[in-house]
Structure formats: structure tokens, C-alpha cells
Amino acid sequence: MPESSKVRSLFDDLSPNYDRLNRLFSLGMDVSWRRQLITTVARRNPARILDLACGSGDVAEMLRKALPNAQVIGLDFSRPLLTQAKDRGLPELAEADALKLPFADGSFDAVTIAFGLRNFSDRKAGLKEIARVLKKGAVFGLLEFSPPPMPWKIFWNLYLHHLMPLVAQAVAKQGDSFRYLAQSITDFPSPSALNHELSSTGLKLLFARSFSARLVQLTVCIRT
């Protein structure tokens, strides 16, 4: 698992180019992936939502537009990224570690994470915190990269570990950061292993859906 302080420093350094590089390396598809997450969560019409690892506020902003009457709180441990989220006009933001959420038990009707769980220094502890702040029967929506099947896996690994860091270095002098991000994707558990972790922390799988040749998975759970 990555060290929290090192990951925070990495994202602080990435913040000026964060959105631009996300769009570049996903070929713009990350917007549609996030939209799938928002659409799924919005169907349950939650009144209070926590967007964890909110970064510059993409998901939180989309949630506010989809659910204008809901309270949406974005949380991240990177102050520069939260500054960008504030500049977007997001009124409720919290700077905190996802492993120590500053909220009471059963505070939320929904929690979302888009491409952030793999950066938790202790994934199981983070999932327990998510379960703790969710109401019973509330929804957890997770968007994360997933190991693709062969032969896509060969090309995916070449892209992740070779092409992506080279481009990141050329565009933004961020090759080392993207080497870490590539490894974090590779090290993320398989869907079956992830489901076991979720269930062990009180989060029951409702369904999972894959996108883009199974490179990305939307996982939706309820708090039991």
C-alpha cells in the first residue's frame, strides 16, 4: 500500500496539470465514465452525498448538477486540488484523510469515489470508514480501473508503464508521478478480490459494470 504522505505530495505536485492529463490519457473518456457513476447514484435520489478523493471536483460538480436539491460534500487530502474545486464554485469541501473521516456514523445517503481508492494507504481501513459514515441501506459507488483480459492486457501494460510516463514527462515533467499511478493501477485487486474486501467491511455488492474493453469498472454497493 502507498504511504499517505508520499501520495499527498504527488497529487499536490500534479495539481496544475491534473485535469488536462486526465483528459489526455483517457482520450476524453473519463468524462463519460464519471457520468455513468453519477447517473447510477442519482437514481437513488440521495439527500446527502460524500465524494471522496474528490480532486479538482469533477464528480462533485456533476452530482450537484444532477441532484440540485442534495447536499454534496467533496473531501480530499490535497489542498491544491481542493483549491481548484473551490474555484469551480463547490461550496462544501473538506480537507482530510479518507482513513479518518470527520463525520459521524450514518451521516450519508451515498458515498462516491472515482479513481481514488487505489491510492489509499490502507484500503480496508478506508472501506470500513466508508461503511461507517453511510446509513444502513445507503449506496457506495466506486469507479476504478480494472485488469483487462488478454490480449488487451499486453497493450494496456505497455501503455501504462511505458507510453503514459513518457508522454507525462514530455508534456508536464511528471513522468515519475505517472510511473507511480501506473503501478497503482496494476496493483489494484481483481474484481473478485475487491468484492471480498467490500463484503468484509459491510458493503454488499449490488452490481458491477465494465466500460471501455473492461479497462474501467463501476462497482455499486449498499451498506448492510
GROMACS .gro file of C-alpha atoms in nm:
model
  224
    1MET     CA    1   0.000   0.000   0.000
    2PRO     CA    2   0.128   0.353  -0.076
    3GLU     CA    3   0.236   0.588   0.204
    4SER     CA    4  -0.023   0.859   0.259
    5SER     CA    5   0.226   1.146   0.286
    6LYS     CA    6   0.401   1.050  -0.038
    7VAL     CA    7   0.071   1.020  -0.226
    8ARG     CA    8  -0.045   1.358  -0.094
    9SER     CA    9   0.280   1.518  -0.210
   10LEU     CA   10   0.245   1.353  -0.552
   11PHE     CA   11  -0.106   1.490  -0.606
   12ASP     CA   12  -0.005   1.833  -0.476
   13ASP     CA   13   0.265   1.837  -0.745
   14LEU     CA   14   0.026   1.706  -1.011
   15SER     CA   15  -0.247   1.958  -0.935
   16PRO     CA   16  -0.162   2.222  -1.201
   17ASN     CA   17  -0.192   1.959  -1.478
   18TYR     CA   18  -0.436   1.719  -1.312
   19ASP     CA   19  -0.746   1.769  -1.527
   20ARG     CA   20  -0.552   1.817  -1.850
   21LEU     CA   21  -0.360   1.491  -1.807
   22ASN     CA   22  -0.675   1.300  -1.708
   23ARG     CA   23  -0.841   1.403  -2.033
   24LEU     CA   24  -0.529   1.333  -2.237
   25PHE     CA   25  -0.460   0.982  -2.111
   26SER     CA   26  -0.823   0.870  -2.115
   27LEU     CA   27  -0.877   1.023  -2.461
   28GLY     CA   28  -1.160   1.219  -2.301
   29MET     CA   29  -1.346   0.903  -2.198
   30ASP     CA   30  -1.307   0.974  -1.826
   31VAL     CA   31  -1.594   1.224  -1.852
   32SER     CA   32  -1.836   0.956  -1.974
   33TRP     CA   33  -1.710   0.710  -1.711
   34ARG     CA   34  -1.781   0.962  -1.438
   35ARG     CA   35  -2.122   1.034  -1.589
   36GLN     CA   36  -2.211   0.665  -1.552
   37LEU     CA   37  -2.124   0.684  -1.182
   38ILE     CA   38  -2.334   0.997  -1.133
   39THR     CA   39  -2.633   0.855  -1.322
   40THR     CA   40  -2.629   0.537  -1.114
   41VAL     CA   41  -2.608   0.718  -0.780
   42ALA     CA   42  -2.864   0.982  -0.881
   43ARG     CA   43  -3.128   0.713  -0.945
   44ARG     CA   44  -3.145   0.655  -0.570
   45ASN     CA   45  -3.206   1.029  -0.510
   46PRO     CA   46  -2.972   1.063  -0.208
   47ALA     CA   47  -3.016   1.373   0.005
   48ARG     CA   48  -2.658   1.389   0.140
   49ILE     CA   49  -2.355   1.270  -0.058
   50LEU     CA   50  -1.985   1.246   0.021
   51ASP     CA   51  -1.746   1.245  -0.276
   52LEU     CA   52  -1.418   1.101  -0.150
   53ALA     CA   53  -1.082   1.173  -0.314
   54CYS     CA   54  -1.271   1.448  -0.495
   55GLY     CA   55  -0.960   1.600  -0.653
   56SER     CA   56  -1.045   1.912  -0.851
   57GLY     CA   57  -1.418   1.847  -0.808
   58ASP     CA   58  -1.527   1.679  -1.133
   59VAL     CA   59  -1.764   1.428  -0.972
   60ALA     CA   60  -1.890   1.662  -0.700
   61GLU     CA   61  -1.979   1.923  -0.960
   62MET     CA   62  -2.163   1.667  -1.174
   63LEU     CA   63  -2.351   1.540  -0.868
   64ARG     CA   64  -2.468   1.892  -0.781
   65LYS     CA   65  -2.599   1.940  -1.134
   66ALA     CA   66  -2.775   1.603  -1.138
   67LEU     CA   67  -2.917   1.643  -0.786
   68PRO     CA   68  -2.964   2.019  -0.726
   69ASN     CA   69  -3.153   1.963  -0.400
   70ALA     CA   70  -2.891   1.733  -0.250
   71GLN     CA   71  -2.606   1.833  -0.021
   72VAL     CA   72  -2.276   1.731  -0.183
   73ILE     CA   73  -1.954   1.740   0.018
   74GLY     CA   74  -1.619   1.689  -0.154
   75LEU     CA   75  -1.327   1.558   0.051
   76ASP     CA   76  -0.960   1.529  -0.040
   77PHE     CA   77  -0.623   1.549   0.136
   78SER     CA   78  -0.458   1.763  -0.134
   79ARG     CA   79  -0.503   2.133  -0.059
   80PRO     CA   80  -0.405   2.250  -0.411
   81LEU     CA   81  -0.668   2.022  -0.567
   82LEU     CA   82  -0.929   2.143  -0.318
   83THR     CA   83  -0.842   2.500  -0.417
   84GLN     CA   84  -0.928   2.408  -0.776
   85ALA     CA   85  -1.255   2.252  -0.659
   86LYS     CA   86  -1.336   2.572  -0.468
   87ASP     CA   87  -1.263   2.776  -0.779
   88ARG     CA   88  -1.524   2.566  -0.959
   89GLY     CA   89  -1.781   2.705  -0.718
   90LEU     CA   90  -1.820   2.399  -0.497
   91PRO     CA   91  -1.940   2.534  -0.162
   92GLU     CA   92  -1.878   2.237   0.069
   93LEU     CA   93  -1.526   2.095   0.076
   94ALA     CA   94  -1.325   1.921   0.345
   95GLU     CA   95  -0.951   1.868   0.371
   96ALA     CA   96  -0.900   1.536   0.547
   97ASP     CA   97  -0.762   1.186   0.517
   98ALA     CA   98  -1.016   0.931   0.390
   99LEU     CA   99  -0.894   0.689   0.660
  100LYS     CA  100  -1.015   0.927   0.933
  101LEU     CA  101  -1.334   1.083   0.807
  102PRO     CA  102  -1.452   1.382   1.015
  103PHE     CA  103  -1.817   1.275   1.010
  104ALA     CA  104  -2.048   1.091   1.247
  105ASP     CA  105  -2.169   0.736   1.192
  106GLY     CA  106  -2.453   0.706   0.942
  107SER     CA  107  -2.411   1.061   0.808
  108PHE     CA  108  -2.461   0.999   0.436
  109ASP     CA  109  -2.710   0.855   0.188
  110ALA     CA  110  -2.433   0.798  -0.067
  111VAL     CA  111  -2.055   0.793  -0.097
  112THR     CA  112  -1.871   0.810  -0.428
  113ILE     CA  113  -1.507   0.761  -0.532
  114ALA     CA  114  -1.372   0.799  -0.885
  115PHE     CA  115  -1.022   0.660  -0.936
  116GLY     CA  116  -0.912   0.725  -0.580
  117LEU     CA  117  -0.944   0.402  -0.382
  118ARG     CA  118  -0.622   0.259  -0.524
  119ASN     CA  119  -0.430   0.546  -0.361
  120PHE     CA  120  -0.549   0.471  -0.006
  121SER     CA  121  -0.259   0.379   0.221
  122ASP     CA  122  -0.485   0.119   0.387
  123ARG     CA  123  -0.768   0.019   0.155
  124LYS     CA  124  -0.956  -0.198   0.405
  125ALA     CA  125  -0.946   0.073   0.671
  126GLY     CA  126  -1.077   0.320   0.414
  127LEU     CA  127  -1.363   0.091   0.318
  128LYS     CA  128  -1.453   0.048   0.685
  129GLU     CA  129  -1.468   0.427   0.721
  130ILE     CA  130  -1.696   0.449   0.418
  131ALA     CA  131  -1.925   0.186   0.566
  132ARG     CA  132  -1.922   0.369   0.900
  133VAL     CA  133  -2.040   0.705   0.760
  134LEU     CA  134  -2.307   0.551   0.537
  135LYS     CA  135  -2.661   0.498   0.660
  136LYS     CA  136  -2.791   0.143   0.656
  137GLY     CA  137  -2.912   0.069   0.303
  138ALA     CA  138  -2.722   0.368   0.160
  139VAL     CA  139  -2.523   0.339  -0.162
  140PHE     CA  140  -2.150   0.335  -0.234
  141GLY     CA  141  -2.047   0.400  -0.595
  142LEU     CA  142  -1.688   0.321  -0.694
  143LEU     CA  143  -1.525   0.390  -1.029
  144GLU     CA  144  -1.182   0.235  -1.073
  145PHE     CA  145  -0.952   0.080  -1.330
  146SER     CA  146  -0.971  -0.297  -1.363
  147PRO     CA  147  -0.727  -0.555  -1.506
  148PRO     CA  148  -0.838  -0.622  -1.866
  149PRO     CA  149  -0.840  -0.971  -2.020
  150MET     CA  150  -0.582  -1.093  -2.268
  151PRO     CA  151  -0.480  -0.979  -2.526
  152TRP     CA  152  -0.583  -0.628  -2.414
  153LYS     CA  153  -0.370  -0.669  -2.102
  154ILE     CA  154  -0.047  -0.672  -2.307
  155PHE     CA  155  -0.126  -0.342  -2.480
  156TRP     CA  156  -0.265  -0.191  -2.159
  157ASN     CA  157   0.057  -0.266  -1.968
  158LEU     CA  158   0.269  -0.118  -2.247
  159TYR     CA  159   0.055   0.193  -2.242
  160LEU     CA  160   0.056   0.224  -1.862
  161HIS     CA  161   0.420   0.156  -1.788
  162HIS     CA  162   0.593   0.294  -2.096
  163LEU     CA  163   0.392   0.533  -2.314
  164MET     CA  164   0.200   0.716  -2.040
  165PRO     CA  165   0.506   0.812  -1.829
  166LEU     CA  166   0.694   0.922  -2.140
  167VAL     CA  167   0.411   1.149  -2.251
  168ALA     CA  168   0.358   1.281  -1.898
  169GLN     CA  169   0.727   1.369  -1.878
  170ALA     CA  170   0.723   1.543  -2.215
  171VAL     CA  171   0.402   1.736  -2.152
  172ALA     CA  172   0.431   1.825  -1.783
  173LYS     CA  173   0.760   1.689  -1.644
  174GLN     CA  174   0.554   1.435  -1.445
  175GLY     CA  175   0.700   1.104  -1.564
  176ASP     CA  176   0.779   0.974  -1.214
  177SER     CA  177   0.429   1.056  -1.087
  178PHE     CA  178   0.272   0.862  -1.369
  179ARG     CA  179   0.501   0.567  -1.311
  180TYR     CA  180   0.354   0.551  -0.960
  181LEU     CA  181  -0.002   0.588  -1.093
  182ALA     CA  182   0.059   0.312  -1.348
  183GLN     CA  183   0.183   0.079  -1.075
  184SER     CA  184  -0.114   0.164  -0.852
  185ILE     CA  185  -0.347   0.054  -1.133
  186THR     CA  186  -0.154  -0.269  -1.186
  187ASP     CA  187  -0.157  -0.347  -0.811
  188PHE     CA  188  -0.530  -0.288  -0.764
  189PRO     CA  189  -0.717  -0.609  -0.679
  190SER     CA  190  -0.918  -0.809  -0.931
  191PRO     CA  191  -1.298  -0.765  -0.923
  192SER     CA  192  -1.345  -1.088  -0.725
  193ALA     CA  193  -1.081  -0.990  -0.467
  194LEU     CA  194  -1.228  -0.641  -0.442
  195ASN     CA  195  -1.576  -0.782  -0.384
  196HIS     CA  196  -1.440  -0.988  -0.096
  197GLU     CA  197  -1.287  -0.676   0.061
  198LEU     CA  198  -1.611  -0.484   0.019
  199SER     CA  199  -1.826  -0.755   0.178
  200SER     CA  200  -1.583  -0.794   0.470
  201THR     CA  201  -1.632  -0.427   0.558
  202GLY     CA  202  -2.013  -0.424   0.546
  203LEU     CA  203  -2.060  -0.319   0.184
  204LYS     CA  204  -2.278  -0.560  -0.014
  205LEU     CA  205  -2.231  -0.571  -0.390
  206LEU     CA  206  -2.540  -0.471  -0.588
  207PHE     CA  207  -2.385  -0.486  -0.933
  208ALA     CA  208  -2.070  -0.415  -1.132
  209ARG     CA  209  -2.046  -0.285  -1.485
  210SER     CA  210  -1.741  -0.259  -1.711
  211PHE     CA  211  -1.657   0.002  -1.973
  212SER     CA  212  -1.401   0.051  -2.249
  213ALA     CA  213  -1.294  -0.310  -2.315
  214ARG     CA  214  -1.320  -0.382  -1.940
  215LEU     CA  215  -1.048  -0.133  -1.853
  216VAL     CA  216  -1.277   0.051  -1.610
  217GLN     CA  217  -1.532  -0.091  -1.368
  218LEU     CA  218  -1.823   0.073  -1.190
  219THR     CA  219  -1.895  -0.110  -0.863
  220VAL     CA  220  -2.214  -0.029  -0.672
  221CYS     CA  221  -2.277  -0.148  -0.315
  222ILE     CA  222  -2.518  -0.089  -0.031
  223ARG     CA  223  -2.438  -0.057   0.337
  224THR     CA  224  -2.568  -0.367   0.514
   0.00000   0.00000   0.00000
